[in-house]
Coordinates of C-alpha atoms (C1' of nucleotides) in Angstrom, one line a residue:
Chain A
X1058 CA -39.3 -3.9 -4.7
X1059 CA -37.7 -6.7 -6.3
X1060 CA -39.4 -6.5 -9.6
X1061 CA -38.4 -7.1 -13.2
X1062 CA -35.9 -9.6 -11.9
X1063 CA -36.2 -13.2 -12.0
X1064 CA -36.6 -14.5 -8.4
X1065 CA -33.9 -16.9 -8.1
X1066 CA -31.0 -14.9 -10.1
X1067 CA -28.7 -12.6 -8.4
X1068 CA -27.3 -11.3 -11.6
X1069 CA -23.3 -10.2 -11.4
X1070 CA -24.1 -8.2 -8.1
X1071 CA -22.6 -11.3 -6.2
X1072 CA -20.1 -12.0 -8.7
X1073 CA -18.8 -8.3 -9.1
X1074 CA -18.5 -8.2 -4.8
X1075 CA -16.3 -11.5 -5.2
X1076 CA -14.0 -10.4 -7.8
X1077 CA -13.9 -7.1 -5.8
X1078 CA -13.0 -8.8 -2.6
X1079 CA -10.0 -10.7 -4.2
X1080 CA -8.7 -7.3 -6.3
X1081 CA -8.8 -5.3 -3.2
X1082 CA -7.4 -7.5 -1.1
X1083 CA -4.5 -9.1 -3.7
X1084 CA -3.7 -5.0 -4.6
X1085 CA -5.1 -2.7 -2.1
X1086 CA -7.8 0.0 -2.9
X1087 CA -5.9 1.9 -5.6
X1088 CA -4.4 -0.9 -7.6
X1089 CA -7.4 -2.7 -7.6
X1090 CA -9.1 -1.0 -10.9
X1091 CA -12.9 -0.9 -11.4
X1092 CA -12.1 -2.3 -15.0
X1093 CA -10.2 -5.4 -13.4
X1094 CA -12.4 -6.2 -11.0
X1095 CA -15.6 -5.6 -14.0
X1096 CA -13.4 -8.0 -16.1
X1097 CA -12.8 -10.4 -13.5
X1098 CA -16.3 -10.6 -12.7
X1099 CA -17.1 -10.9 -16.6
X1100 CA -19.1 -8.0 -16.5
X1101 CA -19.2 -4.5 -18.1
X1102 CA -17.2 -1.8 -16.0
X1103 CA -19.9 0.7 -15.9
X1104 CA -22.2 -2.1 -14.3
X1105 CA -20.5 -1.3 -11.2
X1106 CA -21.5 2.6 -11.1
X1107 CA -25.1 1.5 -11.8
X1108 CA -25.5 -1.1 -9.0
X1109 CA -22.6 0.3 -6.3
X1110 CA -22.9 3.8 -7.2
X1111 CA -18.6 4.6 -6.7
X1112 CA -15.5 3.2 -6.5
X1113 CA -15.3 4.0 -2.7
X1114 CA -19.4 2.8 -2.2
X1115 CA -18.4 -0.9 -3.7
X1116 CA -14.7 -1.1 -1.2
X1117 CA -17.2 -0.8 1.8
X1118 CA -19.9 -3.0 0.3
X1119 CA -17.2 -5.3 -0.2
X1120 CA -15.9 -5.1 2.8
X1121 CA -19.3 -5.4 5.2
X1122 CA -17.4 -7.8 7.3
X1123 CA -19.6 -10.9 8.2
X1124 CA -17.0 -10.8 11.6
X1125 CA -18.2 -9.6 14.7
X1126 CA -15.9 -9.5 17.0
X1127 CA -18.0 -10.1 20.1
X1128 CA -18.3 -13.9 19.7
X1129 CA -14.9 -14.2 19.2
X1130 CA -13.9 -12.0 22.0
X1131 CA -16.6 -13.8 24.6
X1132 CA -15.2 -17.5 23.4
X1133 CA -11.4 -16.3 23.6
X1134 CA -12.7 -15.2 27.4
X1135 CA -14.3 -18.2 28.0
X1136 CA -11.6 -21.2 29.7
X1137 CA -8.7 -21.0 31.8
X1138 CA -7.1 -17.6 32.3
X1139 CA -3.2 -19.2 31.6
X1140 CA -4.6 -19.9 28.1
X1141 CA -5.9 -16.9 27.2
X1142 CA -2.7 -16.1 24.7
X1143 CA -2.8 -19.3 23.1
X1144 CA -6.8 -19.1 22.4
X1145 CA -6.3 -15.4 21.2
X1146 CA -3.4 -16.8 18.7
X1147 CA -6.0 -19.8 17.4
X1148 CA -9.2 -17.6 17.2
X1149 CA -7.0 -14.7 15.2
X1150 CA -5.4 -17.3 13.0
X1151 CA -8.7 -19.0 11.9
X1152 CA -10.2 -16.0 11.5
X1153 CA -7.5 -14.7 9.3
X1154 CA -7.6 -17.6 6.9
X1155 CA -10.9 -18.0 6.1
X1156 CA -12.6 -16.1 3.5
X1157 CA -13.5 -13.4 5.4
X1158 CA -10.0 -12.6 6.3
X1159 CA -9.3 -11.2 3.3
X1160 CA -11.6 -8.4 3.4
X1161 CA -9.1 -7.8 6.8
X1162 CA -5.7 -7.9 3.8
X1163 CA -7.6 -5.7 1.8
X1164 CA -8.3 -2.6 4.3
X1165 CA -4.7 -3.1 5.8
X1166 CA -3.1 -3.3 2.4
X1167 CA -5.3 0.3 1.8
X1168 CA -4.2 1.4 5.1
X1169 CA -1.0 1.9 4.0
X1170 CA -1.7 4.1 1.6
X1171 CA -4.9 6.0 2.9
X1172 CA -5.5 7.5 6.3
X1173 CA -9.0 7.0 6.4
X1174 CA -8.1 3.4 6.0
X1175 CA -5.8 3.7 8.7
X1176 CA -8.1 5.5 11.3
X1177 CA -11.0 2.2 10.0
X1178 CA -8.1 0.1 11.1
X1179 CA -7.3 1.9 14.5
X1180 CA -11.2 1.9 15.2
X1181 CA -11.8 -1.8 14.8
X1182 CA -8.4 -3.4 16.1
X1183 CA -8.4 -1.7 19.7
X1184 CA -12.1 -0.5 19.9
X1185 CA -13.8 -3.3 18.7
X1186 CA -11.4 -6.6 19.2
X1187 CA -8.4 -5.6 22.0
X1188 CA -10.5 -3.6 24.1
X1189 CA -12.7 -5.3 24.5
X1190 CA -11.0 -8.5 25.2
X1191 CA -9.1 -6.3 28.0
X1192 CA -12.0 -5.4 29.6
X1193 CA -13.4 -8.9 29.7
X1194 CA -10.3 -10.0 31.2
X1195 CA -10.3 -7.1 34.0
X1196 CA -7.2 -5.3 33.1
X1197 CA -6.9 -2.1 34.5
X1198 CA -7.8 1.3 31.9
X1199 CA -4.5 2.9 32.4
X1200 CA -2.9 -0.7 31.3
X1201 CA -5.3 -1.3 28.9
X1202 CA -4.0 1.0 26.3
X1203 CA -0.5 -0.1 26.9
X1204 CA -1.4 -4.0 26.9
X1205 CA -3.8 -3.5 23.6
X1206 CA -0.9 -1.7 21.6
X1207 CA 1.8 -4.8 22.5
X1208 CA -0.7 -7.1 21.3
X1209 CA -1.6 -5.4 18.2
X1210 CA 2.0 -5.0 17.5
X1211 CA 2.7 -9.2 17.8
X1212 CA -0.5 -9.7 15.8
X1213 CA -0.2 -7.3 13.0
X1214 CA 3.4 -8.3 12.1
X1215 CA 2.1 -12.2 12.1
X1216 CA -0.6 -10.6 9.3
X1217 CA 2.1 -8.6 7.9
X1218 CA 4.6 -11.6 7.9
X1219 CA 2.3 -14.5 6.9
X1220 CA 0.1 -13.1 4.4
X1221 CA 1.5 -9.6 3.4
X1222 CA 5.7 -10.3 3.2
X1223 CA 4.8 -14.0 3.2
X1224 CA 8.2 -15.0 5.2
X1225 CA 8.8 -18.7 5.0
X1226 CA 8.1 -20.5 6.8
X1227 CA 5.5 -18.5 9.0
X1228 CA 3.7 -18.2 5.7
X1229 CA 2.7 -21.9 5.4
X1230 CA 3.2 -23.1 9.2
X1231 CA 0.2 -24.5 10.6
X1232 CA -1.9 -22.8 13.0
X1233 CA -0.3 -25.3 16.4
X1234 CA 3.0 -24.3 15.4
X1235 CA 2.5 -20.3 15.2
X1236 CA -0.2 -20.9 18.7
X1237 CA 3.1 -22.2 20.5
X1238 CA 5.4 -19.6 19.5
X1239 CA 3.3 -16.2 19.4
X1240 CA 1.1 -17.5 22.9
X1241 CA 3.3 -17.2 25.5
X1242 CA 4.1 -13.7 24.0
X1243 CA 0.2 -12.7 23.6
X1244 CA -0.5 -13.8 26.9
X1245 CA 3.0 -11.9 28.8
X1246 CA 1.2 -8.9 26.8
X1247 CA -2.2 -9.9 28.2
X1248 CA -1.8 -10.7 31.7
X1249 CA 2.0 -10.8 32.7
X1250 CA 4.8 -7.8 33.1
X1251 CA 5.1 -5.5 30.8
X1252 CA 7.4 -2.9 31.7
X1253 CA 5.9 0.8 31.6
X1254 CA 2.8 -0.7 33.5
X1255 CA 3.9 1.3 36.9
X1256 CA 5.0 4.3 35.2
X1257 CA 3.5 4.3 31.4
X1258 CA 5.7 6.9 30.4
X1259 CA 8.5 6.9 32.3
X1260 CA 9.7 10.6 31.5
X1261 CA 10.9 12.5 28.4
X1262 CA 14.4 10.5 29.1
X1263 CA 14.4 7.2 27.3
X1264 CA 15.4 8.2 23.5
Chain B
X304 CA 32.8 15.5 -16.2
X305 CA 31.2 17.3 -14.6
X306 CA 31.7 19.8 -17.5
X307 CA 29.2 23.0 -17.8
X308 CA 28.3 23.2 -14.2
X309 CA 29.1 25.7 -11.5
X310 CA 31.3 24.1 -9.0
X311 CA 29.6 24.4 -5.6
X312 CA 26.5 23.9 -6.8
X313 CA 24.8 20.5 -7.4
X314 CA 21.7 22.0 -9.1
X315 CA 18.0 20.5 -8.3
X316 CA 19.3 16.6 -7.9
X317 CA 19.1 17.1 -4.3
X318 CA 15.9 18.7 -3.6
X319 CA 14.5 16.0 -5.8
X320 CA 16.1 13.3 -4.2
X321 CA 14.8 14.8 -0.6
X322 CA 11.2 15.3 -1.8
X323 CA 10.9 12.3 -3.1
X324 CA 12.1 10.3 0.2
X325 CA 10.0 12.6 1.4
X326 CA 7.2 11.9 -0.6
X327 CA 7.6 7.7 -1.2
X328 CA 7.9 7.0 2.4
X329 CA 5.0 9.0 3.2
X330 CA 2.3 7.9 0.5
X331 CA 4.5 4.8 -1.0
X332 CA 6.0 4.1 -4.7
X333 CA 2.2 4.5 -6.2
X334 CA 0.8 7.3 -4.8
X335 CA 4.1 9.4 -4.9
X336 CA 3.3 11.1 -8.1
X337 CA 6.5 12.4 -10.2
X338 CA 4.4 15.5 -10.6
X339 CA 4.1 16.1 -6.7
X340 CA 7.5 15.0 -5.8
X341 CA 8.8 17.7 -9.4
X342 CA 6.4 20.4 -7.3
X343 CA 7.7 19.8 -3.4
X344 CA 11.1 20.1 -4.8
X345 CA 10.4 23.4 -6.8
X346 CA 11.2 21.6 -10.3
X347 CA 9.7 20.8 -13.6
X348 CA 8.6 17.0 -13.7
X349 CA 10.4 16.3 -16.9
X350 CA 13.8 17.5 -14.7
X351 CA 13.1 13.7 -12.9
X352 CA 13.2 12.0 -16.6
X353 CA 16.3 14.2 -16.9
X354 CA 18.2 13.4 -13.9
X355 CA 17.3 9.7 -13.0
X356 CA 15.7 7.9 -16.1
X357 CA 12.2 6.7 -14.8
X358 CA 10.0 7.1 -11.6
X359 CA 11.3 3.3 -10.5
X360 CA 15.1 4.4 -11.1
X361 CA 14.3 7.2 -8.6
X362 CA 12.9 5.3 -6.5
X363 CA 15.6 2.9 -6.4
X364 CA 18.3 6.3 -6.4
X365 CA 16.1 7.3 -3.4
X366 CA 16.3 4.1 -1.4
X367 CA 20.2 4.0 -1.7
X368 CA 20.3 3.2 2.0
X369 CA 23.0 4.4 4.0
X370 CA 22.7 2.0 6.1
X371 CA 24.9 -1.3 6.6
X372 CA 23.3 -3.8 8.7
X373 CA 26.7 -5.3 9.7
X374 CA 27.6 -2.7 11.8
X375 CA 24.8 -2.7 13.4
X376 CA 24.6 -6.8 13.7
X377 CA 28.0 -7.0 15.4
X378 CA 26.9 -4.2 17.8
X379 CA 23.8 -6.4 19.2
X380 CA 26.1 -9.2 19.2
X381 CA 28.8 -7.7 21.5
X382 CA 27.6 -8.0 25.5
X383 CA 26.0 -10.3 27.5
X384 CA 24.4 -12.8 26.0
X385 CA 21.1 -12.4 28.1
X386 CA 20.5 -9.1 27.1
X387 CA 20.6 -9.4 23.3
X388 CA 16.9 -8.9 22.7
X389 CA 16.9 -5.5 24.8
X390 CA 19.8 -4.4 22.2
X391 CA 18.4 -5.4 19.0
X392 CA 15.0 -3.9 19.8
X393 CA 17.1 -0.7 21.2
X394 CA 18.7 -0.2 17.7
X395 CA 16.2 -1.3 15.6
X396 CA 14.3 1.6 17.2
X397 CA 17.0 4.1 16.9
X398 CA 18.0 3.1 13.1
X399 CA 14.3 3.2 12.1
X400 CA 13.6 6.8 14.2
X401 CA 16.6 8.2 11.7
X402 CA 16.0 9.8 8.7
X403 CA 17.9 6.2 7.3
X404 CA 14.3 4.5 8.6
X405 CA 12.2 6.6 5.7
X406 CA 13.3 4.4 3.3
X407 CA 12.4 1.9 5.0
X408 CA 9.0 2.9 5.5
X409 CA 8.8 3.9 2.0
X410 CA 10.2 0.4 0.9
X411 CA 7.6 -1.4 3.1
X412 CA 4.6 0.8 1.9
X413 CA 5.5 -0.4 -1.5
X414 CA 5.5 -3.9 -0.4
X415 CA 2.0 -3.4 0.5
X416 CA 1.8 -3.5 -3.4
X417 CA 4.1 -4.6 -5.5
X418 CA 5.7 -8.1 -5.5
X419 CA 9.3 -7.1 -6.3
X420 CA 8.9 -4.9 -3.4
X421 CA 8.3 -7.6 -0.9
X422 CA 10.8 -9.3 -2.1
X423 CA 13.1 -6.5 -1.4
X424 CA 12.1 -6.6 2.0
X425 CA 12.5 -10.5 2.2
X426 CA 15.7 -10.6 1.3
X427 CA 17.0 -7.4 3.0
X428 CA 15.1 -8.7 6.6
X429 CA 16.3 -11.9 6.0
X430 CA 19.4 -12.3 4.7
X431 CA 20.7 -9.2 5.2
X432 CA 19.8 -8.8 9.0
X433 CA 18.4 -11.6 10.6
X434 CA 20.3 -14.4 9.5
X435 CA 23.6 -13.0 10.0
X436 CA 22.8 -11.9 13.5
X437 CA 21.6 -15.7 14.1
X438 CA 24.5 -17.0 12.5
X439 CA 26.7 -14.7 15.0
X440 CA 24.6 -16.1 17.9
X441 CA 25.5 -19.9 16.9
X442 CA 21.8 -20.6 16.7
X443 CA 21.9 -23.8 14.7
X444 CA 21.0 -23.9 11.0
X445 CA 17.3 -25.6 11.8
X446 CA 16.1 -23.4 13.9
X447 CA 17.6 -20.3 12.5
X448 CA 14.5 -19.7 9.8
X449 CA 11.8 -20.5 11.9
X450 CA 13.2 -18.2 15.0
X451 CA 14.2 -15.5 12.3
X452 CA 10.5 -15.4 11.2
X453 CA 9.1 -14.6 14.8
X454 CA 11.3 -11.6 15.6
X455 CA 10.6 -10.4 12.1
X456 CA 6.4 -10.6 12.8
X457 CA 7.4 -9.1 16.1
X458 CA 9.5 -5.8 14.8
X459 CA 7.6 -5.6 11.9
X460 CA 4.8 -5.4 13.9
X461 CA 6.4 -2.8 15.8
X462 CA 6.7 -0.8 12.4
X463 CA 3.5 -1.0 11.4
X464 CA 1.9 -0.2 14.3
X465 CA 4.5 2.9 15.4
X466 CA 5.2 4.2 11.9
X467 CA 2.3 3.1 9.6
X468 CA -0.9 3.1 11.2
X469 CA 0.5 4.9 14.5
X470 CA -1.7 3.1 17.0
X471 CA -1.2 5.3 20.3
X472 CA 0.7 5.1 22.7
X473 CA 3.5 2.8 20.6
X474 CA 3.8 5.5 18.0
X475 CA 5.3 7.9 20.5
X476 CA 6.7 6.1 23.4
X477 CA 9.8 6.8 24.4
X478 CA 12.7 3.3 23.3
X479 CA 13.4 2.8 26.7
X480 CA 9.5 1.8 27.8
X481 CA 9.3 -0.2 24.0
X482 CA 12.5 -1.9 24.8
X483 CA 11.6 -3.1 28.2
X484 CA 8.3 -4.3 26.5
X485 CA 9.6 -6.0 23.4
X486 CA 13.3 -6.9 24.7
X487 CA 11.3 -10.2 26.3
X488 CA 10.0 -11.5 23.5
X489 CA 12.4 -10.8 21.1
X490 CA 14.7 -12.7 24.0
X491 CA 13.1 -15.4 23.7
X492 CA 12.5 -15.8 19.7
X493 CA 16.1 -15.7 19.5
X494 CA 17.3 -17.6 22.7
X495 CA 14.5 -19.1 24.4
X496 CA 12.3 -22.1 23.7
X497 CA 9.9 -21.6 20.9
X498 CA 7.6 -24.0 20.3
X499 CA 8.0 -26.5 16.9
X500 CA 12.0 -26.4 17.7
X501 CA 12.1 -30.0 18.0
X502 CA 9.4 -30.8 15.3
X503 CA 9.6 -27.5 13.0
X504 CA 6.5 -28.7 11.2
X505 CA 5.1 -31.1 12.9
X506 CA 2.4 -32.9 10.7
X507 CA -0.4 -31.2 8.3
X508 CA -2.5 -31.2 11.4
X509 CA -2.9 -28.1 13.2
X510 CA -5.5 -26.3 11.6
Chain C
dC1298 C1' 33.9 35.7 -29.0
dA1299 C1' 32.5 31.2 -30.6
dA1300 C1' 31.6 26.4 -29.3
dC1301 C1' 30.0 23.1 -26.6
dT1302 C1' 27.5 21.0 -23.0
dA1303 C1' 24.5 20.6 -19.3
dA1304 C1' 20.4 22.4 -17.1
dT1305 C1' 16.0 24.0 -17.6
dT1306 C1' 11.4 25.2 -19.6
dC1307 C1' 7.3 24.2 -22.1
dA1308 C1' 3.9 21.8 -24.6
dA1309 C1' 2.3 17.7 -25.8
dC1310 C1' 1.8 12.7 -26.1
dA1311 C1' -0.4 7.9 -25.2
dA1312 C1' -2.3 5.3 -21.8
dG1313 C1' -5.1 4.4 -18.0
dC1314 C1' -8.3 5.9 -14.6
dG1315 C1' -13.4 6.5 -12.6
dT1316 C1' -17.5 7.8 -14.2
dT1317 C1' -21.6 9.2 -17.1
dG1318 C1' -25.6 9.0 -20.2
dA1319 C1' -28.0 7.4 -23.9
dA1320 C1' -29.5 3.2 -26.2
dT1321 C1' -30.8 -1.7 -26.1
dT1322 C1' -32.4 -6.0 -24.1
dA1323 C1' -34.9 -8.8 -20.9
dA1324 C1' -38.3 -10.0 -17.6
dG1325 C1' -42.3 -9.5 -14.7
dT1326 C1' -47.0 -7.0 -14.2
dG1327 C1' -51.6 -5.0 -15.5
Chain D
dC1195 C1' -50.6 -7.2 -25.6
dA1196 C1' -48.8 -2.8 -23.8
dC1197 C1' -46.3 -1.0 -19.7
dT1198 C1' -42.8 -0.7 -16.4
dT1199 C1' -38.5 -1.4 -14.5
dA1200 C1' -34.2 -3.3 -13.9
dA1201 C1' -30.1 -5.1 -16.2
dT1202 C1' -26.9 -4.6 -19.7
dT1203 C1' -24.2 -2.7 -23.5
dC1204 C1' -21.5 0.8 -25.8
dA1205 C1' -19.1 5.0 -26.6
dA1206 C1' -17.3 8.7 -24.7
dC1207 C1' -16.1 12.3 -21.3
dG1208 C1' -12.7 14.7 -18.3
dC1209 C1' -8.8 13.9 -15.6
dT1210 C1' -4.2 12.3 -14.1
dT1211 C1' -0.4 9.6 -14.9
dG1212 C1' 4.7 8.9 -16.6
dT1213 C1' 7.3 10.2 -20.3
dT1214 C1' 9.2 12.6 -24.4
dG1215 C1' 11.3 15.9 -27.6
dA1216 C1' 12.1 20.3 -29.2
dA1217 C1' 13.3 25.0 -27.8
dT1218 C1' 15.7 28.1 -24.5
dT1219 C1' 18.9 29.5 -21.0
dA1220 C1' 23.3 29.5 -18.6
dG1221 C1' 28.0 28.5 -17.7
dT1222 C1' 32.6 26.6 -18.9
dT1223 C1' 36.2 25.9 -22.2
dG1224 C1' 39.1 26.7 -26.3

DNA sequence: CAACTAATTCAACAAGCGTTGAATTAAGTG
DNA sequence: CACTTAATTCAACGCTTGTTGAATTAGTTG
């Protein structure tokens, strides 16, 4: 394959996934226009149809996350078990403001309005990040669930907060400053007591 | 006024006005179409034109909340000092489990994707909630923004992952077993000590 | 009843959307 | 050079969106 095309040009391919990367995740999936992004990208809207095929085909190209979550699970694992908050905080936040994190803005701003973007978001969070993490740190599978959602809560209101809402000053505060104040939370979620861990549900009393 | 119509009867403004809380809180300002919201209420589309002027002056007829933070505000405030946290997180749930908390849901999913929508929810969070129950809880002026940012990632969290994505088992645990979970943390944003206090932004290193 | 007004219906508009297919250009291969 | 294949351009399609304006219906008032 390969031929007919001059061996060190990419053509707009790259610069089409780019400008698609920073429409989807500035508007979400339906704002986000084919025609903006071709425009953006300096490039002919139906020369996304010929090299994505749809709409839908070029959000998940453009979203192939270059993030697995393993290596960043195994190094939050790896160092003193009292710490384990604060590295979570640092790993998420570094994550989350590099480039890569914005392919993360752009399939929470679309789960908000789609629920297969929502169930892509469910998958990857607990399945792939939390879980895992809760495994590694030998927390037991009928706390797991419990622990994972707590967390997910703290961390996906920082997202929503700091790059969503963008509340000063948690918008602009360095990564130390939001490590000191969200750790000790991540980790009480992590390791410490959170009620509901003897009985998860209590009873239907409670509401 | 009111000239020409029958009494007792207040015609199709109402089911319009239901469907379409309905509707924005469910799929948000964009995907709402006036066509589907005309349709759920058993009404020709042009009757929304006719009623409330455009789709955003709906929208913002829809939103009229009947809410009034300050009553709830002075409710957290009133009781022991130590258990403040447990309270707010206890209304918050309540207010947001109410049919009052679609609007908010709707207002958030629309955050997701338009600017003056976020700033909505800025300001309302902010200034209209937060702050004042700060201010009531003599947190000084300093300290007030940065501690009124974290319980806002942390409950906003809590929305996002109970009434947006629905991440199981948050979405349908009973208050009593969120409070107990949450009440902590929220504790100690408010109260407790929160790193960057003493230096709110400590230098430009950090990340 | 006649007059007036609000509510409702219906058809249509302009604009924007994602997508398509046919033509044209460019580049590498035999 | 001729051939092939990918990249690009251009115009247009079918569809949905919010909104409009002209007709029609219904109910109250004088």
């Amino acid at each position: 394959m390969n031929r007919g095309r001059r061996p060190g040009q990419v053509s707009s391919r790259d610069a089409v996934l780019r400008a698609a990367r920073e429409q989807f995740s500035r508007k979400g999936y339906d704002a986000a226009t084919v025609r903006a992004i071709a425009a953006e990208a300096g490039v002919d809207p139906s020369m996304i149809n010929h090299h994505f095929g749809t709409k839908e085909q070029l959000f998940m190209a453009a979203l192939e996350s270059p993030v697995d979550p393993k290596d960043h699970v195994s190094a939050v694992l790896s160092g003193p078990r009292a710490d384990v908050g604060e590295r979570l905080v640092t790993r998420f936040l570094t994550v989350w403001d590099s480039p890569a994190g914005a392919a993360g803005v752009a399939v929470l701003r679309t789960a908000m309005q789609h629920e297969w973007s929502a169930a892509l978001v469910r998958e990857f969070i607990l399945n792939r990040a939390i879980n895992p993490l809760l495994a590694g740190l030998g927390v037991p599978a009928e706390e797991a669930s419990w622990r994972g959602n707590l967390v997910a809560s703290q961390l996906s209101g920082l997202i929503l907060t700091r790059y969503l809402i963008k509340l000063e000053p948690i918008a602009s505060a360095p990564h130390a400053v939001v490590v000191r104040a969200l750790g000790p939370t991540i980790q009480r979620y992590l390791t410490g007591n959170v009620a509901g861990e003897r009985p998860v549900l209590v009873s239907e009393a409670g509401d």
